[in-house]
mmCIF file of C-alpha atoms in Angstrom:
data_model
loop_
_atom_site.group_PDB
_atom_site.id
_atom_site.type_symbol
_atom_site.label_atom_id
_atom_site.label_comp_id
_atom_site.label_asym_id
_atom_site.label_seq_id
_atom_site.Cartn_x
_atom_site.Cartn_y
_atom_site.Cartn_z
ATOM 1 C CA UNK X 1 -18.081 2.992 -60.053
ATOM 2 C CA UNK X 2 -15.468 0.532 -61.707
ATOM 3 C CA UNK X 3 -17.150 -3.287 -62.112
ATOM 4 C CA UNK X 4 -16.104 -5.331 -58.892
ATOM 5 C CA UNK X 5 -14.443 -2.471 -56.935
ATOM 6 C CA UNK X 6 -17.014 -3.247 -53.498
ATOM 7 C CA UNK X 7 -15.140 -5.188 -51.065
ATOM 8 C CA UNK X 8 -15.693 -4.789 -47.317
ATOM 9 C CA UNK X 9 -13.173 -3.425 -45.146
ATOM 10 C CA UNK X 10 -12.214 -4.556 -41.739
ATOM 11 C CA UNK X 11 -13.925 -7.447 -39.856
ATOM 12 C CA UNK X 12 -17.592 -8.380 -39.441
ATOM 13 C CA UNK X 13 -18.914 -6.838 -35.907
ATOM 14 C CA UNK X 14 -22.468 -8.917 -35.790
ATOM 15 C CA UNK X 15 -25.026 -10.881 -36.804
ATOM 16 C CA UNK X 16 -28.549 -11.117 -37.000
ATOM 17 C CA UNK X 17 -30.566 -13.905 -38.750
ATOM 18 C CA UNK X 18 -29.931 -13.964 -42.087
ATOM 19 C CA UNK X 19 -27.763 -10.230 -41.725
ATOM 20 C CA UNK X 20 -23.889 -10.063 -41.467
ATOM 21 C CA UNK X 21 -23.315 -6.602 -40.499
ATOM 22 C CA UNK X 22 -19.614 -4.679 -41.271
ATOM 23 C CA UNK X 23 -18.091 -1.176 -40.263
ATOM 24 C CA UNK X 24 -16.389 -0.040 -44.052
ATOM 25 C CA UNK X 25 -16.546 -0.633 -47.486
ATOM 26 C CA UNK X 26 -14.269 0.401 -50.113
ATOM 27 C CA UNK X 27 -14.588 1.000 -53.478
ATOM 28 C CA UNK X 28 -13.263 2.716 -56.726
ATOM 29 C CA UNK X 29 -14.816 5.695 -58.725
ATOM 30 C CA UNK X 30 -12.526 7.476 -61.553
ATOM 31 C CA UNK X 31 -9.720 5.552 -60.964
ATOM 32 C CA UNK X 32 -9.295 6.118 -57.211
ATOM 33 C CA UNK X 33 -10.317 3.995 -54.231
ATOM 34 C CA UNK X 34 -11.893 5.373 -50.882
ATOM 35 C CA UNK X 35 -13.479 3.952 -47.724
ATOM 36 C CA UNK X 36 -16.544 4.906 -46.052
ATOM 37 C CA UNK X 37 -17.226 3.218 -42.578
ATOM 38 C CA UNK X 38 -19.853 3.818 -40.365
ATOM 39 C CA UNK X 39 -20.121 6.896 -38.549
ATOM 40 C CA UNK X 40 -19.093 8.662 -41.500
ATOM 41 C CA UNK X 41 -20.416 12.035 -43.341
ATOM 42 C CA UNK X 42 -19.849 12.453 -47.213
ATOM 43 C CA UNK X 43 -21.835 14.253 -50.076
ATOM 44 C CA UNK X 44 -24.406 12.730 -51.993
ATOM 45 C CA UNK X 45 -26.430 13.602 -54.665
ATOM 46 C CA UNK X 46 -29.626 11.344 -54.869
ATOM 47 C CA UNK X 47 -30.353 12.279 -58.531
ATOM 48 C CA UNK X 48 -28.601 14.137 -61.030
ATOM 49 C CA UNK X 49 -31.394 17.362 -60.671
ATOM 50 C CA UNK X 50 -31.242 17.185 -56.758
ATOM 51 C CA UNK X 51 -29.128 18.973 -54.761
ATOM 52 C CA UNK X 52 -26.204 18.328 -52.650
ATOM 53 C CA UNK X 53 -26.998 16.878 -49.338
ATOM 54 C CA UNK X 54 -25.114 15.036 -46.394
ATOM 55 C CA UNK X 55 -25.543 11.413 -45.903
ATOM 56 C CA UNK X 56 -24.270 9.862 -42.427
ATOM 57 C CA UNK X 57 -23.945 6.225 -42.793
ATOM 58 C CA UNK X 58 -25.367 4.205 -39.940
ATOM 59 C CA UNK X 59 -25.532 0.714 -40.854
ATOM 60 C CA UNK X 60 -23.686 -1.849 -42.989
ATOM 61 C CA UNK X 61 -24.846 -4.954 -44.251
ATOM 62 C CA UNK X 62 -24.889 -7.963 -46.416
ATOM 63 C CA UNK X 63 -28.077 -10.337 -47.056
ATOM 64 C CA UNK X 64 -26.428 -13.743 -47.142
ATOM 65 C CA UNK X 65 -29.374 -15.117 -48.980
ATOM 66 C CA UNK X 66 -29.687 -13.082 -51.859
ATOM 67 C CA UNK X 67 -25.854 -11.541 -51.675
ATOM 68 C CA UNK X 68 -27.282 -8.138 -51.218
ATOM 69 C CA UNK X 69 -24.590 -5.420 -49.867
ATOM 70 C CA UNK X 70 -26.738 -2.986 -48.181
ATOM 71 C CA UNK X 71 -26.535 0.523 -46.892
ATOM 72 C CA UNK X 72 -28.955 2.379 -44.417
ATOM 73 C CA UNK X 73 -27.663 6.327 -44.268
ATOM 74 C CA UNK X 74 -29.502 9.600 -42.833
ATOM 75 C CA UNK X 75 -30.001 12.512 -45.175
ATOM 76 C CA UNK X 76 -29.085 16.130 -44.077
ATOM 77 C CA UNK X 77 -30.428 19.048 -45.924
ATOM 78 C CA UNK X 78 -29.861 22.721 -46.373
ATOM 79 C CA UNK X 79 -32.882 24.398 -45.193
ATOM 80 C CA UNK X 80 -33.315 25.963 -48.511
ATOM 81 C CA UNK X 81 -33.160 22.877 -50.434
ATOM 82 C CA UNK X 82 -36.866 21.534 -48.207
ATOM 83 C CA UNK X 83 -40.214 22.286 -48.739
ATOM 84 C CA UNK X 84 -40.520 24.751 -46.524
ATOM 85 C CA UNK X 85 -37.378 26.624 -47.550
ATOM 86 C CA UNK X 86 -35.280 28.857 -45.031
ATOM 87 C CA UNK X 87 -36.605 31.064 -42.284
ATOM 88 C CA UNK X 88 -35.352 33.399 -39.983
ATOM 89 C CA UNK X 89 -35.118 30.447 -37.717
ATOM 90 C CA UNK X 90 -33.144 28.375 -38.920
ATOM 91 C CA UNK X 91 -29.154 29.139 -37.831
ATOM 92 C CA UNK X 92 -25.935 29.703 -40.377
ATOM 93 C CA UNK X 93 -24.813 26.496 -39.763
ATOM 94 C CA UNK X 94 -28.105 24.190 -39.657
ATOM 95 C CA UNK X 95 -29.253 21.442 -41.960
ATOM 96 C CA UNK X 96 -32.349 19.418 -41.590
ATOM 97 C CA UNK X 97 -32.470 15.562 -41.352
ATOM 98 C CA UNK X 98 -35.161 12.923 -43.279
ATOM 99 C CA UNK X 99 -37.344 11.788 -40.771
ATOM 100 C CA UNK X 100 -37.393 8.568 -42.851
ATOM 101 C CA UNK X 101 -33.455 6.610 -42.945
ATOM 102 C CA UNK X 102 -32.576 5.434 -46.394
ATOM 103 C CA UNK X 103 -31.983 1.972 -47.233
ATOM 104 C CA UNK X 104 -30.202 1.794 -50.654
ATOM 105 C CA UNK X 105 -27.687 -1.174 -52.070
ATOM 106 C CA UNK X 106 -23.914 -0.315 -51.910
ATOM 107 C CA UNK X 107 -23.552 0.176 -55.398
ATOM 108 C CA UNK X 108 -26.409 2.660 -55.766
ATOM 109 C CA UNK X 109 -24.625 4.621 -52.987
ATOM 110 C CA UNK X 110 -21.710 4.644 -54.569
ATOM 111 C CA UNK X 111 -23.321 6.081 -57.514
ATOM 112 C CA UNK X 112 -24.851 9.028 -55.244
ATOM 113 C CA UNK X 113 -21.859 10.151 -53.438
ATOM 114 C CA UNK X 114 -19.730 13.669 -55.032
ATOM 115 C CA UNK X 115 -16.498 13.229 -54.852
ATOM 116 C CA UNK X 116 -15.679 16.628 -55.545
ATOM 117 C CA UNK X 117 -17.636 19.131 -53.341
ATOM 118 C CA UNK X 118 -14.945 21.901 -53.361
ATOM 119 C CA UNK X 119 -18.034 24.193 -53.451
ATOM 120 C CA UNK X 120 -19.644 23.519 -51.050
ATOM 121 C CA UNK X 121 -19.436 26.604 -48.498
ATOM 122 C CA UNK X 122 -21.532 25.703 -45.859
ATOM 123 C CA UNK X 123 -21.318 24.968 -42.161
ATOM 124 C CA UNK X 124 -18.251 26.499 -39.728
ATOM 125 C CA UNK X 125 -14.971 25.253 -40.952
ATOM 126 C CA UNK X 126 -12.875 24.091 -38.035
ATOM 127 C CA UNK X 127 -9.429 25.727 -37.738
ATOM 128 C CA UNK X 128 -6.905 22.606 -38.543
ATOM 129 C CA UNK X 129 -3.945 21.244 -36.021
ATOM 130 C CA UNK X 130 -0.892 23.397 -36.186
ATOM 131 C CA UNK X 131 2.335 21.370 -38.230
ATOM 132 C CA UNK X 132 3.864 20.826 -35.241
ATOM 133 C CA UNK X 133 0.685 19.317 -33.145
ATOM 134 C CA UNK X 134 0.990 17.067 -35.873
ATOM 135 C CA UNK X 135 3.981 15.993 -35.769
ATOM 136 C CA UNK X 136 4.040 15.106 -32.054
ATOM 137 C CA UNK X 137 1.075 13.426 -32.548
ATOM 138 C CA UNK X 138 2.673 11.121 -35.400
ATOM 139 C CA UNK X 139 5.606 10.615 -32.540
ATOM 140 C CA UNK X 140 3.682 9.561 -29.436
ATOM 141 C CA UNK X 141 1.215 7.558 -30.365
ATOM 142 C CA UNK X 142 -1.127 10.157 -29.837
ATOM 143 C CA UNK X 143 -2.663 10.005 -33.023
ATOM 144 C CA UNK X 144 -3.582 6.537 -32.236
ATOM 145 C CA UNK X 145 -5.246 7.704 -28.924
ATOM 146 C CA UNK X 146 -7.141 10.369 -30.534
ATOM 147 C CA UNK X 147 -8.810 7.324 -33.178
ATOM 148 C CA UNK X 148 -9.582 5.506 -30.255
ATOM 149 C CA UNK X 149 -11.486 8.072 -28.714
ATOM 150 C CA UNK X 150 -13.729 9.316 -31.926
ATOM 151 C CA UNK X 151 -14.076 5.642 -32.360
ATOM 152 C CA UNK X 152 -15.415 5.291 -28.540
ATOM 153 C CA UNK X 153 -17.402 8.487 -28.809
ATOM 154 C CA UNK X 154 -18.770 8.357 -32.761
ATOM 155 C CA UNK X 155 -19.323 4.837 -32.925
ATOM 156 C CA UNK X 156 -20.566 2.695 -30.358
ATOM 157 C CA UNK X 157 -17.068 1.909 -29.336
ATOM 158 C CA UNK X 158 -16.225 -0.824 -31.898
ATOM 159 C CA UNK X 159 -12.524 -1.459 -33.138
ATOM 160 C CA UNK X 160 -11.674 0.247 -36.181
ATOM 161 C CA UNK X 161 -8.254 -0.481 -35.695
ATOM 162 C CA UNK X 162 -7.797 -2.426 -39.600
ATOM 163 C CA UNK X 163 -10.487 0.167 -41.273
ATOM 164 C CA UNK X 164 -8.126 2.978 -40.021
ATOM 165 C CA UNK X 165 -5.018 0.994 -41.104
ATOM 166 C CA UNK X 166 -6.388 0.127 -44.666
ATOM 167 C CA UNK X 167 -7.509 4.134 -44.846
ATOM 168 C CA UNK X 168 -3.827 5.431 -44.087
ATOM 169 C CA UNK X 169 -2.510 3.168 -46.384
ATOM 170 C CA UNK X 170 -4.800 5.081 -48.779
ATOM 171 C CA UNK X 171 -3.926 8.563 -47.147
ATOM 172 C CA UNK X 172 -7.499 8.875 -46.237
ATOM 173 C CA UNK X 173 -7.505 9.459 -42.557
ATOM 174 C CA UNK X 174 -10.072 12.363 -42.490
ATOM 175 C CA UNK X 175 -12.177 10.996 -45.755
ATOM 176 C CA UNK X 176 -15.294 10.823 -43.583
ATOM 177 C CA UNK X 177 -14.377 13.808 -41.832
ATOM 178 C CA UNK X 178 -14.903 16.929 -44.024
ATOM 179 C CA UNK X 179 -18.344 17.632 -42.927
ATOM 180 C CA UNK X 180 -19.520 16.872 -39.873
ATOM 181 C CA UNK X 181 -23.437 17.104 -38.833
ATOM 182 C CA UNK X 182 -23.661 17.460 -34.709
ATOM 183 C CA UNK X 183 -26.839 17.097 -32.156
ATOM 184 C CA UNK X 184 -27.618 21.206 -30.982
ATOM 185 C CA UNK X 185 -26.181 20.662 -27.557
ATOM 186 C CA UNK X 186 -22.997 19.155 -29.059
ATOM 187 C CA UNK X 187 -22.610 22.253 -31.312
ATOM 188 C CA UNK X 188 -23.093 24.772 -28.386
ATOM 189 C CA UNK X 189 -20.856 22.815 -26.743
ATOM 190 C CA UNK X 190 -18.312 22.852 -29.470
ATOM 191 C CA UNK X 191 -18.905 26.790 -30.230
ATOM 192 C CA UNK X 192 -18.158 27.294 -26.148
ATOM 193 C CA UNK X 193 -15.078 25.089 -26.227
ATOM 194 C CA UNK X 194 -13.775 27.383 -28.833
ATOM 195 C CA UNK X 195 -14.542 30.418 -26.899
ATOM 196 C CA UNK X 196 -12.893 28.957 -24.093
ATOM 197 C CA UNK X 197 -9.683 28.171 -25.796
ATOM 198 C CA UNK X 198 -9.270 31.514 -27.760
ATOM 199 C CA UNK X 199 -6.012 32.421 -27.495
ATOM 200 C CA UNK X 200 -4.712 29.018 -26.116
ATOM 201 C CA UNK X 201 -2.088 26.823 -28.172
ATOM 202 C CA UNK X 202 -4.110 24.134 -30.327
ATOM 203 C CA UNK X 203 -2.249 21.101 -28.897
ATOM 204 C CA UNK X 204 -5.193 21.561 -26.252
ATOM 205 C CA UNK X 205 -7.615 20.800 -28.708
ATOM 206 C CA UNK X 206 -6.253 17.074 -28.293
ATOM 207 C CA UNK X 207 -6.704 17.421 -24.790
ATOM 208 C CA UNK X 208 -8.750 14.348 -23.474
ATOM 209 C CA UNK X 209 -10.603 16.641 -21.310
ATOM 210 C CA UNK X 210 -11.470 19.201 -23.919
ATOM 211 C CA UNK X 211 -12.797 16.321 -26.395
ATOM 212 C CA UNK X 212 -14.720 14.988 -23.444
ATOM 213 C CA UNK X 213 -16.300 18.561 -23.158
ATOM 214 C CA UNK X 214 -17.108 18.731 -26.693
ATOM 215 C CA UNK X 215 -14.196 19.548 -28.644
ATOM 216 C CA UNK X 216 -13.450 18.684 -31.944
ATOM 217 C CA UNK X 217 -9.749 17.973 -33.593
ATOM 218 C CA UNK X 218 -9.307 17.839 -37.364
ATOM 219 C CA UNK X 219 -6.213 16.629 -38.874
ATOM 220 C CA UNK X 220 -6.995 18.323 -41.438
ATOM 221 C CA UNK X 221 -7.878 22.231 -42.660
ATOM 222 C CA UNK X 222 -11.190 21.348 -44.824
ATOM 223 C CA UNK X 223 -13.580 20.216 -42.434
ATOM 224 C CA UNK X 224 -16.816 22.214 -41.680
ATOM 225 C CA UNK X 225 -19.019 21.389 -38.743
ATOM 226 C CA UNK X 226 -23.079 22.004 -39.136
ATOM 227 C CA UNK X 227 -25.808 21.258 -36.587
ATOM 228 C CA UNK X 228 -29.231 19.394 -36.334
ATOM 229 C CA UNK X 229 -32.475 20.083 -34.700
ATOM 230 C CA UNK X 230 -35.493 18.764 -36.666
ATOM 231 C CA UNK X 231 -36.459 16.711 -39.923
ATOM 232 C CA UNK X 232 -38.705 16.975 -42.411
ATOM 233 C CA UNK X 233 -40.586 14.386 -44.566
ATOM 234 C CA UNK X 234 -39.023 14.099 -47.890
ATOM 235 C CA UNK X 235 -41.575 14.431 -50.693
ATOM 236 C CA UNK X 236 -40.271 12.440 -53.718
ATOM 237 C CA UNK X 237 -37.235 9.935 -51.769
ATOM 238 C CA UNK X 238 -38.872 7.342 -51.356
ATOM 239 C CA UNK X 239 -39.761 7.321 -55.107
ATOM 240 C CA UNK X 240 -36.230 6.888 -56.314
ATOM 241 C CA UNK X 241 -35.275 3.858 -57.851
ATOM 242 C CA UNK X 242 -32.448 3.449 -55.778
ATOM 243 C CA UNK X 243 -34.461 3.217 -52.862
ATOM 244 C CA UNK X 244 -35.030 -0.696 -51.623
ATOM 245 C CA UNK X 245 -39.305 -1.042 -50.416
ATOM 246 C CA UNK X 246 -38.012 -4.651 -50.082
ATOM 247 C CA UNK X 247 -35.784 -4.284 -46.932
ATOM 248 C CA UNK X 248 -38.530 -1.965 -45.296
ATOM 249 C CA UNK X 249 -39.350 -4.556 -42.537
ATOM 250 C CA UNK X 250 -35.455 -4.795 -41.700
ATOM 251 C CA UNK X 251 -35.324 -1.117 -41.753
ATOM 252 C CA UNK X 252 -39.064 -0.772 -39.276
ATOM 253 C CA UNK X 253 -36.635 -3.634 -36.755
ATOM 254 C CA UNK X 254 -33.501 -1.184 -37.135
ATOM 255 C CA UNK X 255 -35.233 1.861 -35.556
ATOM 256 C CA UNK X 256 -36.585 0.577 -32.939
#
């Protein structure tokens, strides 16, 4: 991460005590800047000998106190990469989620995400918007519809209006969109939507009523959808260094 490069995006959207809470960061790595805002799924690495898993970042906050820029994220893993290691039970396209969410500081974050996970083969990759879908939605303001309704559906409903403005002006639209990690019913639901519109021109998959019944539009052609159904307890997490014991109580009032 390049010295001074965390600066949060968008508006504040609460407050609690001594807790200002935000919806996107950004920040630079090897020369190039990228967002993450809440809701979002990106690759992580917690230490250099661990594998690849899928962080979803829940929470965003600073400690006005001690000037602490704070992160809380749940941890997806391949089935293979727990202690238990895969079964016959566990589906294609399943990870497994921490029981435990992770509190780490921004910067340590930072340090844990991939940026390059071009190998990573896993989940079912979602067939991308044909050109001219695309196009019409640039056109119509359709595109802006279809943020407003991830943003309504992925999280909580609050405006992300500037965070998407500041992540075009990047060309990041879909950064936090390559992987996504759904509940089991929403991935049945998705996997029947599909079935259902075999053979049907994509601009349905834009459709109000065919998000509302579980579909799923990428912009993009690189995203990969997996599913989860159970977690496991982590045996060695919560000894990395990264981790922050000190914000436990905040983190025992955020889950309840």
């Amino acid at each position: 991460m390049e010295p001074n490069s965390l600066k949060w995006v968008g508006s504040s959207c609460g407050l609690h005590g001594p807790y200002i809470f935000y919806k996107a960061f950004k920040f630079s790595r090897d020369g190039k800047a990228r967002i993450l805002a809440l809701g979002d799924f990106f690759f992580v690495r917690c230490k250099p000998e661990d594998p690849i898993c899928i962080a979803e970042l829940q929470l965003l906050w600073e400690e006005r106190t001690s000037k602490q820029l704070l992160s809380s994220s749940k941890l997806y893993f391949l089935p293979e990469d727990t202690p238990q290691g895969r079964s016959v039970a566990h589906g294609e396209h399943e990870v497994i989620a921490v029981s435990e969410k992770v509190i780490v500081r921004l910067q340590d974050l930072v340090k844990w995400t991939v940026p390059d996970f071009s190998g990573w083969a896993n989940g079912l990759k979602v067939e991308p918007l044909k050109p001219s879908v695309l196009r019409e939605l640039g056109t119509n303001g359709r595109r802006e519809a279809l943020h407003r309704y991830r943003e309504s559906t992925l999280t909580s409903g609050l405006n992300f209006k500037d965070v998407q403005r500041e992540r075009a002006n990047l060309g990041q639209e879909e950064d936090g969109r390559k992987v996504l990690v759904l509940s089991y019913p929403q991935y049945c639901r998705y996997r029947s939507v599909l079935a259902r519109l075999r053979e049907q021109p994509s601009s349905l998959l834009i459709d109000h009523t065919v998000l509302a019944l579980g579909g799923i539009a990428a912009l993009g052609g690189s995203t990969r959808i997996l599913y989860c159904r159970d977690t496991f307890e982590h045996p060695t997490l919560l000894q990395n260094e990264s981790i922050c014991d000190e914000f436990g109580e905040f983190g025992s009032w955020q889950r309840r």
